Short mmCIF file of C-alpha atoms and ligand atoms in Angstrom, two decimals:
data_model
loop_
_atom_site.label_atom_id
_atom_site.label_comp_id
_atom_site.label_asym_id
_atom_site.label_seq_id
_atom_site.Cartn_x
_atom_site.Cartn_y
_atom_site.Cartn_z
CA MET T 192 85.32 116.69 126.51
CA LYS T 193 88.71 116.77 127.71
CA LEU T 194 91.06 117.80 124.86
CA PRO T 195 93.63 115.25 123.91
CA ILE T 196 97.25 116.07 124.93
CA PHE T 197 99.07 117.26 121.82
CA LEU T 198 102.23 115.16 121.30
CA ASP T 199 102.45 115.52 117.49
CA TYR T 200 104.80 118.47 117.16
CA SER T 201 106.51 116.71 114.12
CA ALA T 202 103.26 116.94 112.29
CA THR T 203 102.78 120.65 113.04
CA THR T 204 103.08 123.16 115.81
CA PRO T 205 100.72 125.80 117.18
CA VAL T 206 101.65 129.30 116.21
CA ASP T 207 103.45 130.98 119.06
CA PRO T 208 101.14 133.69 120.44
CA ARG T 209 104.02 136.30 120.02
CA VAL T 210 104.00 135.40 116.34
CA ALA T 211 100.27 135.40 115.90
CA LYS T 212 100.10 139.00 117.30
CA LEU T 213 102.60 140.18 114.73
CA MET T 214 100.82 138.38 111.90
CA CYS T 215 97.42 139.98 112.74
CA ASP T 216 99.05 143.36 112.43
CA CYS T 217 99.51 142.72 108.74
CA LEU T 218 96.00 142.12 107.70
CA THR T 219 93.43 144.87 108.14
CA GLN T 220 93.10 148.41 106.89
CA GLU T 221 94.70 149.68 110.04
CA GLY T 222 97.58 147.24 109.71
CA ASN T 223 100.45 146.67 107.23
CA PHE T 224 98.20 145.21 104.44
CA GLY T 225 99.96 146.67 101.46
CA ASN T 226 101.39 144.62 98.48
CA PRO T 227 105.13 144.34 99.01
CA ALA T 228 105.62 144.75 95.26
CA SER T 229 103.78 148.11 95.20
CA ARG T 230 106.57 150.77 94.56
CA SER T 231 104.50 153.86 94.31
CA HIS T 232 103.22 154.45 97.88
CA ILE T 233 103.99 153.88 101.48
CA TYR T 234 101.60 150.85 101.85
CA GLY T 235 103.82 148.89 99.47
CA TRP T 236 107.09 150.22 101.07
CA GLN T 237 106.03 149.24 104.52
CA ALA T 238 105.01 145.80 103.47
CA GLU T 239 108.21 145.39 101.61
CA GLU T 240 110.14 146.53 104.74
CA ALA T 241 108.34 143.91 106.83
CA VAL T 242 109.07 141.14 104.19
CA GLU T 243 112.72 142.02 104.00
CA ASN T 244 112.97 142.12 107.88
CA ALA T 245 111.53 138.61 107.82
CA ARG T 246 113.94 137.47 105.24
CA ARG T 247 116.82 138.62 107.38
CA GLN T 248 115.33 136.77 110.38
CA VAL T 249 115.15 133.55 108.38
CA ALA T 250 118.64 134.05 106.95
CA ASP T 251 120.04 134.83 110.41
CA LEU T 252 118.83 131.44 111.87
CA VAL T 253 120.74 129.42 109.32
CA LYS T 254 123.65 131.93 108.79
CA ALA T 255 122.75 132.72 105.17
CA ASP T 256 122.56 135.94 103.23
CA PRO T 257 119.08 137.37 103.01
CA ARG T 258 119.47 137.51 99.30
CA GLU T 259 119.71 133.73 99.38
CA ILE T 260 116.15 133.23 100.79
CA VAL T 261 113.25 132.69 98.41
CA TRP T 262 109.70 132.63 99.84
CA THR T 263 107.49 129.71 99.04
CA SER T 264 104.21 128.24 100.30
CA GLY T 265 106.03 125.65 102.50
CA ALA T 266 108.55 122.96 102.47
CA THR T 267 106.61 120.99 99.91
CA GLU T 268 107.00 123.67 97.40
CA SER T 269 110.55 124.43 98.36
CA ASN T 270 111.45 120.77 97.71
CA ASN T 271 109.66 120.83 94.36
CA LEU T 272 111.38 124.08 93.36
CA ALA T 273 114.78 122.90 94.41
CA ILE T 274 114.66 119.47 92.81
CA LYS T 275 112.67 120.20 89.61
CA GLY T 276 114.37 123.54 89.35
CA VAL T 277 117.82 122.05 89.30
CA ALA T 278 116.88 119.20 87.07
CA HIS T 279 115.23 121.40 84.48
CA PHE T 280 118.10 123.88 84.55
CA TYR T 281 121.01 121.42 84.51
CA HIS T 282 119.57 118.46 82.51
CA LYS T 283 122.07 119.00 79.81
CA LYS T 284 124.81 118.29 82.25
CA GLY T 285 123.31 115.00 83.38
CA LYS T 286 120.16 113.33 84.36
CA HIS T 287 121.01 111.42 87.57
CA ILE T 288 119.85 112.37 90.98
CA ILE T 289 120.49 110.71 94.39
CA THR T 290 118.10 110.69 97.30
CA SER T 291 117.15 108.21 100.01
CA LYS T 292 114.26 105.85 100.76
CA ILE T 293 113.25 107.72 103.93
CA GLU T 294 112.66 111.14 102.41
CA HIS T 295 109.40 112.95 102.86
CA LYS T 296 106.85 112.37 100.14
CA ALA T 297 107.48 115.87 98.82
CA VAL T 298 110.81 114.77 97.73
CA LEU T 299 110.03 111.15 96.73
CA ASP T 300 107.05 112.15 94.59
CA THR T 301 108.95 114.91 92.92
CA CYS T 302 111.72 112.42 92.10
CA ARG T 303 109.07 110.00 90.72
CA GLN T 304 107.83 112.82 88.50
CA LEU T 305 111.35 113.47 87.23
CA GLU T 306 111.73 109.73 86.41
CA ARG T 307 108.68 110.01 84.25
CA GLU T 308 110.43 112.96 82.52
CA GLY T 309 113.49 110.78 81.81
CA PHE T 310 115.67 111.39 84.81
CA GLU T 311 117.30 108.53 86.69
CA VAL T 312 117.08 108.47 90.48
CA THR T 313 119.11 106.35 92.97
CA TYR T 314 117.23 105.80 96.30
CA LEU T 315 119.85 105.06 99.02
CA ASP T 316 119.07 102.57 101.81
CA PRO T 317 119.55 103.88 105.31
CA THR T 318 121.32 101.83 108.08
CA THR T 319 118.85 100.10 110.48
CA ASP T 320 119.47 103.21 112.60
CA GLY T 321 118.14 105.55 109.87
CA LEU T 322 121.41 107.06 108.90
CA ILE T 323 122.73 107.85 105.35
CA SER T 324 126.51 108.32 105.26
CA ALA T 325 128.77 110.47 103.21
CA GLN T 326 130.44 107.27 101.95
CA GLN T 327 127.18 105.97 100.61
CA VAL T 328 126.71 109.25 98.76
CA ALA T 329 130.21 109.11 97.37
CA ASP T 330 129.68 105.50 96.17
CA ALA T 331 126.47 106.41 94.42
CA LEU T 332 127.93 109.35 92.48
CA ARG T 333 128.06 109.00 88.74
CA GLU T 334 129.49 111.02 85.94
CA ASP T 335 126.01 112.39 85.16
CA THR T 336 124.91 113.01 88.72
CA ILE T 337 123.57 116.54 89.12
CA LEU T 338 121.95 116.62 92.46
CA VAL T 339 121.83 114.93 95.83
CA SER T 340 118.72 115.57 97.91
CA LEU T 341 118.57 114.34 101.59
CA MET T 342 116.71 115.53 104.61
CA HIS T 343 118.42 117.03 107.62
CA VAL T 344 116.11 115.57 110.26
CA ASN T 345 113.71 112.71 109.54
CA ASN T 346 110.12 113.57 110.35
CA GLU T 347 109.17 109.98 111.43
CA ILE T 348 112.14 108.97 113.55
CA GLY T 349 113.96 112.15 114.22
CA VAL T 350 117.48 111.11 113.22
CA ILE T 351 120.02 113.72 112.07
CA THR T 352 121.88 113.40 108.74
CA ASP T 353 125.44 114.68 108.82
CA ILE T 354 124.93 117.15 106.08
CA ALA T 355 128.22 118.90 106.51
CA ALA T 356 130.13 115.68 105.76
CA ILE T 357 127.94 114.85 102.75
CA ALA T 358 128.34 118.47 101.56
CA GLU T 359 132.07 117.92 101.32
CA VAL T 360 131.54 115.01 99.07
CA THR T 361 129.07 116.74 96.71
CA ARG T 362 131.10 120.05 96.52
CA ALA T 363 134.37 118.16 95.77
CA ASN T 364 132.51 116.33 92.95
CA LYS T 365 130.73 119.53 91.70
CA VAL T 366 127.33 118.02 92.32
CA LEU T 367 124.57 120.22 93.91
CA PHE T 368 123.24 119.32 97.33
CA HIS T 369 119.74 120.03 98.53
CA VAL T 370 118.70 119.55 102.06
CA ASP T 371 115.03 119.33 103.38
CA ALA T 372 115.39 121.13 106.67
CA ALA T 373 111.72 121.32 107.55
CA GLN T 374 112.19 119.35 110.79
CA SER T 375 115.44 120.81 111.95
CA THR T 376 115.07 124.60 112.13
CA GLY T 377 114.94 125.60 115.78
CA LYS T 378 116.03 122.11 116.91
CA ILE T 379 119.66 121.91 115.78
CA GLU T 380 122.22 124.60 114.72
CA ILE T 381 122.41 125.24 111.02
CA ASP T 382 125.38 127.14 109.68
CA LEU T 383 125.20 127.67 105.93
CA THR T 384 128.50 129.64 105.88
CA ALA T 385 130.22 126.47 107.07
CA ALA T 386 128.23 123.66 105.47
CA LYS T 387 128.67 123.45 101.73
CA VAL T 388 124.92 123.05 101.05
CA ASP T 389 123.55 124.55 97.82
CA LEU T 390 119.84 124.47 98.49
CA MET T 391 117.84 124.14 101.70
CA SER T 392 114.04 123.91 102.28
CA PHE T 393 112.30 125.35 105.24
CA SER T 394 108.72 125.31 106.68
CA ALA T 395 107.25 127.77 109.09
CA HIS T 396 104.72 125.56 110.72
CA LYS T 397 107.17 123.00 112.15
CA THR T 398 108.83 125.92 114.08
CA TYR T 399 105.79 127.71 115.71
CA GLY T 400 105.04 129.72 112.63
CA PRO T 401 101.99 129.55 110.45
CA LYS T 402 101.10 126.88 107.86
CA GLY T 403 101.21 127.77 104.24
CA VAL T 404 104.64 129.63 104.13
CA GLY T 405 108.14 128.39 103.77
CA ALA T 406 111.36 129.29 102.11
CA LEU T 407 114.17 127.92 99.94
CA TYR T 408 117.82 128.84 100.51
CA VAL T 409 119.52 129.18 97.11
CA SER T 410 123.27 129.62 97.40
CA ARG T 411 124.91 132.64 95.80
CA LYS T 412 128.55 131.54 96.20
CA PRO T 413 128.79 129.31 94.32
CA ARG T 414 125.82 130.46 92.32
CA VAL T 415 123.05 127.96 91.95
CA ARG T 416 120.54 128.39 89.10
CA LEU T 417 117.02 127.15 89.03
CA GLU T 418 114.18 126.93 86.49
CA ALA T 419 111.14 128.55 87.96
CA GLN T 420 108.25 126.28 88.55
CA ILE T 421 105.68 129.09 89.10
CA HIS T 422 105.64 131.80 86.42
CA GLY T 423 104.10 135.34 86.72
CA GLY T 424 105.15 138.76 87.89
CA GLY T 425 108.79 137.80 88.34
CA HIS T 426 108.77 138.05 92.24
CA GLU T 427 111.62 136.61 94.15
CA ARG T 428 114.10 137.33 91.37
CA GLY T 429 112.08 135.29 88.90
CA MET T 430 112.35 132.05 90.92
CA ARG T 431 108.85 132.16 92.38
CA SER T 432 106.15 134.45 91.21
CA GLY T 433 103.18 135.53 93.21
CA THR T 434 102.26 138.34 95.51
CA LEU T 435 104.11 137.86 98.81
CA ALA T 436 101.84 137.01 101.72
CA THR T 437 103.08 139.65 104.15
CA HIS T 438 101.36 138.24 107.31
CA GLN T 439 102.52 134.70 106.53
CA ILE T 440 106.04 135.84 105.86
CA VAL T 441 106.24 138.05 108.93
CA GLY T 442 105.03 135.12 110.97
CA MET T 443 107.75 132.86 109.65
CA GLY T 444 110.42 135.48 110.25
CA ALA T 445 109.20 136.18 113.86
CA ALA T 446 108.97 132.38 114.49
CA PHE T 447 112.57 131.86 113.27
CA ALA T 448 113.77 134.68 115.30
CA ILE T 449 112.32 133.26 118.43
CA ALA T 450 113.72 129.82 117.47
CA GLN T 451 117.13 131.39 117.37
CA GLU T 452 116.64 133.05 120.76
CA GLU T 453 115.14 130.14 122.52
CA MET T 454 116.54 127.09 120.77
CA ASP T 455 118.98 126.21 123.50
CA SER T 456 116.55 126.56 126.42
CA ASP T 457 113.76 124.77 124.38
CA ASN T 458 116.16 121.95 123.69
CA VAL T 459 117.24 121.48 127.32
CA ARG T 460 113.53 121.14 128.48
CA ILE T 461 112.43 119.03 125.58
CA LYS T 462 115.25 116.64 125.98
CA ARG T 463 114.46 116.28 129.64
CA LEU T 464 110.82 115.54 128.74
CA SER T 465 111.69 112.97 126.25
CA GLU T 466 113.95 111.19 128.45
CA ARG T 467 111.28 111.16 131.08
CA LEU T 468 108.95 109.65 128.54
CA TRP T 469 111.35 106.96 127.41
CA ASN T 470 112.33 106.13 131.06
CA GLY T 471 108.66 105.77 131.86
CA VAL T 472 108.00 103.07 129.22
CA LYS T 473 111.37 101.44 128.46
CA ASP T 474 111.10 98.89 131.34
CA MET T 475 108.22 97.13 129.77
CA GLU T 476 109.23 94.02 127.76
CA GLU T 477 109.68 94.30 124.02
CA VAL T 478 109.72 98.09 123.72
CA TYR T 479 112.09 99.73 121.20
CA MET T 480 113.09 103.22 120.34
CA ASN T 481 113.30 103.41 116.60
CA GLY T 482 116.18 105.32 114.87
CA HIS T 483 119.66 106.13 116.05
CA PRO T 484 119.83 106.34 119.87
CA THR T 485 121.91 109.50 120.03
CA GLN T 486 122.16 111.07 116.62
CA ARG T 487 118.63 112.41 116.80
CA VAL T 488 116.62 115.44 117.79
CA PRO T 489 115.25 115.23 121.37
CA GLY T 490 111.63 116.05 120.60
CA ASN T 491 110.99 112.85 118.63
CA ALA T 492 110.38 109.50 120.30
CA ASN T 493 109.33 106.85 117.81
CA ILE T 494 108.65 103.78 119.89
CA SER T 495 107.51 100.28 118.92
CA PHE T 496 105.51 98.29 121.45
CA ASN T 497 105.95 94.77 120.02
CA PHE T 498 102.87 92.47 119.68
CA VAL T 499 100.46 95.31 119.83
CA GLU T 500 98.91 96.73 116.66
CA GLY T 501 99.29 100.45 116.03
CA GLU T 502 95.80 101.36 115.26
CA SER T 503 94.19 99.73 118.25
CA LEU T 504 96.96 101.31 120.32
CA LEU T 505 95.97 104.74 118.99
CA MET T 506 92.29 103.83 119.86
CA SER T 507 93.39 103.26 123.48
CA LEU T 508 95.39 106.41 123.41
CA ARG T 509 92.49 108.67 122.30
CA GLU T 510 93.45 111.14 125.05
CA LEU T 511 96.79 111.66 123.33
CA ALA T 512 97.23 113.25 119.84
CA VAL T 513 100.06 111.09 118.51
CA SER T 514 100.68 109.34 115.23
CA SER T 515 101.20 105.75 114.29
CA GLY T 516 103.65 104.11 111.91
CA SER T 517 100.83 102.33 110.17
CA ALA T 518 97.27 102.92 109.04
CA CYS T 519 94.81 100.21 108.73
CA THR T 520 92.77 101.76 106.05
CA SER T 521 92.79 98.98 103.42
CA ALA T 522 92.75 95.16 103.14
CA SER T 523 96.45 95.15 103.18
CA LEU T 524 97.69 97.40 105.92
CA GLU T 525 100.71 99.43 104.96
CA PRO T 526 103.39 99.93 107.52
CA SER T 527 105.33 103.23 107.27
CA TYR T 528 107.78 103.13 104.36
CA VAL T 529 110.31 104.78 106.58
CA LEU T 530 110.27 102.06 109.24
CA ARG T 531 110.30 99.44 106.59
CA ALA T 532 113.24 101.08 104.94
CA LEU T 533 115.14 100.51 108.22
CA GLY T 534 114.66 96.81 107.60
CA MET T 535 112.20 96.56 110.51
CA ASN T 536 109.74 93.66 110.32
CA ASP T 537 106.17 94.47 109.71
CA GLU T 538 104.92 93.65 113.11
CA LEU T 539 107.31 96.05 114.80
CA ALA T 540 106.50 98.65 112.27
CA HIS T 541 102.84 98.15 112.76
CA SER T 542 103.30 98.63 116.52
CA SER T 543 104.98 102.01 116.42
CA ILE T 544 103.80 105.25 117.82
CA ARG T 545 105.51 108.56 117.26
CA PHE T 546 105.48 110.87 120.19
CA SER T 547 106.82 114.24 119.33
CA ILE T 548 107.30 116.79 122.11
CA GLY T 549 107.61 120.61 121.77
CA ARG T 550 107.67 124.07 123.21
CA PHE T 551 104.39 123.86 125.06
CA THR T 552 104.58 120.23 126.39
CA THR T 553 104.59 119.93 130.12
CA GLU T 554 105.75 117.34 132.61
CA GLU T 555 102.14 116.43 133.47
CA ASP T 556 101.62 115.78 129.77
CA ILE T 557 104.36 113.33 129.73
CA ASP T 558 103.32 111.58 132.94
CA GLN T 559 99.90 111.13 131.56
CA ALA T 560 101.20 109.80 128.34
CA ILE T 561 103.29 107.27 130.14
CA GLU T 562 100.40 106.05 132.25
CA LEU T 563 98.10 105.86 129.34
CA SER T 564 100.69 104.03 127.13
CA LEU T 565 101.42 101.50 129.94
CA ASN T 566 97.77 100.64 130.49
CA ALA T 567 96.97 100.52 126.72
CA VAL T 568 99.90 98.26 125.95
CA ASN T 569 99.09 95.94 128.88
CA LYS T 570 95.48 95.69 127.97
CA LEU T 571 96.19 95.02 124.21
CA ARG T 572 98.87 92.43 125.06
CA ALA T 573 96.41 90.58 127.25
CA LEU T 574 94.31 90.40 124.12
CA SER T 575 97.02 89.57 121.72
CA PRO T 576 97.65 85.99 120.52
CA LEU T 577 101.09 87.04 119.36
CA TRP T 578 101.92 88.09 122.90
CA ASP T 579 100.80 84.61 124.17
CA MET T 580 103.05 82.91 121.47
CA PHE T 581 105.91 85.09 122.35
CA LYS T 582 105.45 84.25 126.05
CA ASP T 583 105.31 80.45 125.19
CA GLY T 584 108.69 80.95 123.47
CA ILE T 585 107.38 80.51 119.96
CA ASP T 586 109.50 82.22 117.29
CA LEU T 587 106.82 84.06 115.20
CA ASP T 588 109.09 84.01 112.14
CA THR T 589 108.80 80.22 112.11
CA VAL T 590 105.00 80.20 112.08
CA GLN T 591 103.10 79.44 108.85
CA TRP T 592 100.58 82.33 108.66
CA ALA T 593 97.36 82.11 106.71
CA ALA T 594 97.94 85.47 104.99
CA HIS T 595 94.84 86.89 103.56
CA MET A 19 88.67 107.63 112.18
CA ALA A 20 85.35 107.66 114.03
CA TYR A 21 84.29 104.23 115.42
CA SER A 22 80.70 103.06 115.86
CA GLU A 23 79.39 102.74 119.35
CA GLN A 24 79.15 98.92 118.85
CA VAL A 25 82.85 98.69 117.97
CA LEU A 26 83.84 100.87 120.89
CA ASP A 27 81.69 98.79 123.25
CA HIS A 28 83.43 95.60 122.30
CA TYR A 29 86.76 97.28 122.22
CA GLU A 30 86.45 98.73 125.70
CA ASN A 31 84.81 95.60 127.11
CA PRO A 32 85.86 92.69 125.00
CA ARG A 33 83.85 89.49 125.76
CA ASN A 34 85.28 86.07 126.16
CA VAL A 35 88.93 86.85 126.04
CA GLY A 36 91.15 83.93 126.69
CA LYS A 37 92.74 80.70 125.69
CA MET A 38 91.59 77.04 125.84
CA ASP A 39 93.66 73.89 125.74
CA GLU A 40 94.30 73.31 122.02
CA GLN A 41 95.01 69.58 122.76
CA ASP A 42 91.50 68.95 124.17
CA ALA A 43 89.38 66.89 121.88
CA HIS A 44 86.35 69.07 122.50
CA VAL A 45 88.09 72.25 121.59
CA GLY A 46 88.47 73.60 118.03
CA THR A 47 91.08 76.36 117.30
CA GLY A 48 91.12 78.69 114.36
CA MET A 49 94.03 81.02 113.83
CA VAL A 50 93.77 83.31 110.81
CA GLY A 51 95.54 86.41 109.54
CA ALA A 52 99.19 87.28 109.65
CA PRO A 53 101.20 89.79 111.67
CA ALA A 54 102.55 91.37 108.52
CA CYS A 55 99.06 92.20 107.45
CA GLY A 56 98.30 93.74 110.79
CA ASP A 57 95.78 91.24 112.12
CA VAL A 58 95.85 87.78 113.65
CA MET A 59 92.69 86.31 115.27
CA ARG A 60 92.70 83.15 117.33
CA LEU A 61 89.19 81.88 117.90
CA GLN A 62 88.49 78.75 120.03
CA ILE A 63 85.25 76.86 120.57
CA LYS A 64 84.38 74.14 123.03
CA VAL A 65 81.83 71.76 121.74
CA ASN A 66 79.75 69.26 123.87
CA ASP A 67 78.70 65.81 122.82
CA SER A 68 75.42 67.04 121.28
CA GLY A 69 77.36 69.23 118.88
CA VAL A 70 76.51 72.54 120.63
CA ILE A 71 79.11 75.14 121.30
CA GLU A 72 79.33 75.60 125.08
CA ASP A 73 82.09 78.10 125.17
CA ALA A 74 84.03 80.39 122.91
CA LYS A 75 87.22 82.40 123.47
CA PHE A 76 89.30 84.66 121.35
CA LYS A 77 92.42 86.72 121.33
CA THR A 78 93.11 89.28 118.56
CA TYR A 79 96.08 91.29 117.36
CA GLY A 80 94.66 93.88 115.08
CA CYS A 81 92.68 97.18 114.92
CA GLY A 82 89.76 98.02 117.02
CA SER A 83 87.31 96.66 114.37
CA ALA A 84 89.10 93.37 114.26
CA ILE A 85 88.94 93.10 118.01
CA ALA A 86 85.26 93.94 118.08
CA SER A 87 84.50 91.36 115.23
CA SER A 88 86.05 88.56 117.11
CA SER A 89 84.54 89.62 120.42
CA LEU A 90 81.08 89.73 118.82
CA VAL A 91 81.23 86.28 117.25
CA THR A 92 82.25 84.61 120.47
CA GLU A 93 79.06 86.03 121.96
CA TRP A 94 76.97 84.84 119.01
CA MET A 95 78.42 81.38 118.82
CA LYS A 96 77.75 80.38 122.41
CA GLY A 97 74.80 78.07 122.42
CA MET A 98 74.76 77.50 118.60
CA THR A 99 75.16 74.20 116.87
CA LEU A 100 78.25 73.88 114.62
CA ASP A 101 75.96 74.13 111.60
CA GLN A 102 74.36 77.36 112.94
CA ALA A 103 77.79 78.89 113.66
CA GLY A 104 78.92 77.82 110.20
CA GLU A 105 76.28 80.03 108.76
CA ILE A 106 77.53 83.32 110.27
CA ARG A 107 78.48 85.46 107.48
CA ASN A 108 80.86 88.50 107.40
CA SER A 109 77.92 90.66 106.39
CA ASN A 110 76.13 89.78 109.62
CA ILE A 111 79.17 90.99 111.55
CA SER A 112 79.81 94.18 109.65
CA GLU A 113 76.14 95.10 109.81
CA GLU A 114 75.99 94.61 113.60
CA LEU A 115 79.11 96.61 114.18
CA ALA A 116 78.33 99.19 111.53
CA LEU A 117 81.86 98.76 109.97
CA PRO A 118 82.97 101.21 107.31
CA PRO A 119 83.98 99.75 103.86
CA VAL A 120 87.67 99.91 104.73
CA LYS A 121 87.04 97.63 107.75
CA ILE A 122 85.00 94.95 106.06
CA HIS A 123 88.10 92.79 105.96
CA CYS A 124 88.05 92.51 109.70
CA SER A 125 84.61 90.85 109.47
CA VAL A 126 85.81 88.55 106.69
CA LEU A 127 88.73 87.46 108.95
CA ALA A 128 86.28 86.76 111.79
CA GLU A 129 84.11 84.58 109.43
CA ASP A 130 87.34 82.79 108.41
CA ALA A 131 88.27 82.21 111.97
CA ILE A 132 84.81 80.55 112.69
CA LYS A 133 85.23 78.27 109.79
CA ALA A 134 88.82 77.45 110.85
CA ALA A 135 87.79 76.57 114.36
CA ILE A 136 84.93 74.31 113.22
CA HIS A 137 87.15 72.54 110.70
CA ASP A 138 89.82 71.97 113.41
CA TYR A 139 87.18 70.55 115.81
CA LYS A 140 85.76 68.17 113.17
CA SER A 141 89.12 67.00 112.12
CA LYS A 142 89.80 65.92 115.65
CA GLN A 143 86.66 63.76 115.86
C1 PLP K 265 110.68 116.62 106.33
C2 PLP K 265 109.55 117.36 105.75
N1 PLP K 265 109.54 117.84 104.55
C3 PLP K 265 108.53 118.48 104.08
C4 PLP K 265 107.40 118.67 104.75
C5 PLP K 265 106.24 119.53 104.07
O1 PLP K 265 106.25 120.80 104.58
P1 PLP K 265 105.02 121.76 104.31
O2 PLP K 265 103.92 121.21 105.13
O3 PLP K 265 105.49 123.08 104.74
O4 PLP K 265 104.75 121.73 102.79
C6 PLP K 265 107.26 118.24 105.98
C7 PLP K 265 105.99 118.25 106.85
O5 PLP K 265 105.03 117.69 106.59
C8 PLP K 265 108.37 117.40 106.58
O6 PLP K 265 108.26 116.89 107.80
#
C-alpha cells in the first residue's frame, strides 16, 4: 500500500533523525543512561550535564534563562501546572481567570476543573478571523483577576496572538500571563526578554522532538510562584517531581536547537509550499481559508470546501493524512468548537480540512494534495443536494430543514 | 475509521445519482436531514400508473455511510411497489452495509427519506 502523504504537522511531527540519534545515545548501558539526580557518581553527573545542556538549548530558543525552564511531560502538563499552579498559589488574591474559547482542551478542561473548585473563568470570543486583542483582555480584567491564559498560535487555524501587546496589559495590571506556545516554537520568533510573559508552555513533538516531553517557562523576574501539581522527590526546584527522562529531554533540547538554526530557512520553504497549495485550490467556487489571512503561521492551511461534508471528504482523501474540522461519530455531528467560536456556520465548519505542512513536505506532496482535493470536492459536489440548491440560487439559510 | 467493503463500494461507485423534475406528478421527492447536523439526503422516486417505482435517484451531503445508505436504497427501490418500498427498515440498510453503531443514524435517515418521498408522491395524486 502506498503510504498516505503526511500533511498533519500540527498534530505531531516526526522526530528529526539528528535528534533521534542523540536520544538513542541516552538509553543503553554504553550510553548516558544515568539518573540525573544521582550525585554520587559519574553516571549521574553525565546525565545531569546532558539535561542542563538541553535546558540551555530550550531557553536559548525563547531567550529565557535556563533556570526558568521546568521539564514536564508535554504541553498538556505544562498548561495544567501553569494554570492550576497559579490558581492554587494565588487564590487568596483572587479567583478570576481569563482565557478564550479557542484554546486547546488542555487549557479549557483545566479551567473547567478550576470552576468546579470555585474559580470564575471568562472565555473571550475571538473575532471571525480568530484573533483575541489586548483591548479585549483589558476590558475583561477585574479586581480579582489573577491569570490570563492564551495560546500563541492556534492549533486548528494557525493564527498568531499578539502576546507582546497583551503582556503589556497584564503586567501593567499585575495579573499573570500564561501562553501556550506548543504550536509556535520553531515557527515564529519568541523573545521572553522582551515580551512580558510570566509562564509559557512548550511541547517537543510539535517541533521535531519526541512525544511525552515538554517544558514550562516560569519567570524569575518578576518571580512567579506555583503550587506543584506532582509531588515527590522535589525535582525541578519542587515544581515538578519525577526522575528526569534524559533521552526525552536531550531530544527536546536538540530539536529546539535545530529549530533555532533552521527556523528561517524552514519558514521560507514552508510558506512557499502553503502558498502553492492555496493557489492550487482557491479558484474553485466557494472555497475559504479559515482564520486571519496574514497573521498566521505559514504551515497551517485550514480550508473550507463549502457544500461538501468533511468526513466524506476525508474518505476521498485517504491518500492524504490530514484532519477535519468535524467528526461524524454520533447522531449529532459536532463541528469543531474552534471554527464555531469564529461564528462560522455549521455547514462551513463541517466542510473544513486542516492541511499542515512541515519540514519534510515536498513540492510533489503538495501537487498531489491539490489534485486529490480538486477531484474529491468535484466528485462530492456532484453528489451534494446542497450544491444543487446553491447552483439554483437557493439561500440555504431560508430553507426549513427537517432536523433529526 | 475503517469502512466496510459495502460502504466503500457504494461510496466509490454511487448508484443512481441525479435529480428528477420535482413538479412531475409521477415523481415523489423526499428531502431529510439538515446541513447543521452534517447530512442532507434527497431521494426521488418515479412511480408508474400501476404503482411500481420505475426509477429512483438520490443526492446526499454527508459522510460516506450516509452516501452509501442512500445509494443502496435507490437500487433496492427500483421495481418495488410503494408498499414494498415503505417496508424497508433502517435495520435492513445497516445490516447490508455493516454499519457500525455510530453510523446507524445514516440508515435511519435513509428510511426517513424513503417515507418522505412516498408521502410526497401520494400527496400529489
Ligand atoms: C496548542 C496546543 N496546546 C497543547 C497541546 C498538547 O501538547 P502535548 O501533546 O505535548 O501534551 C497541543 C497539541 O496537541 C497543542 O496544539
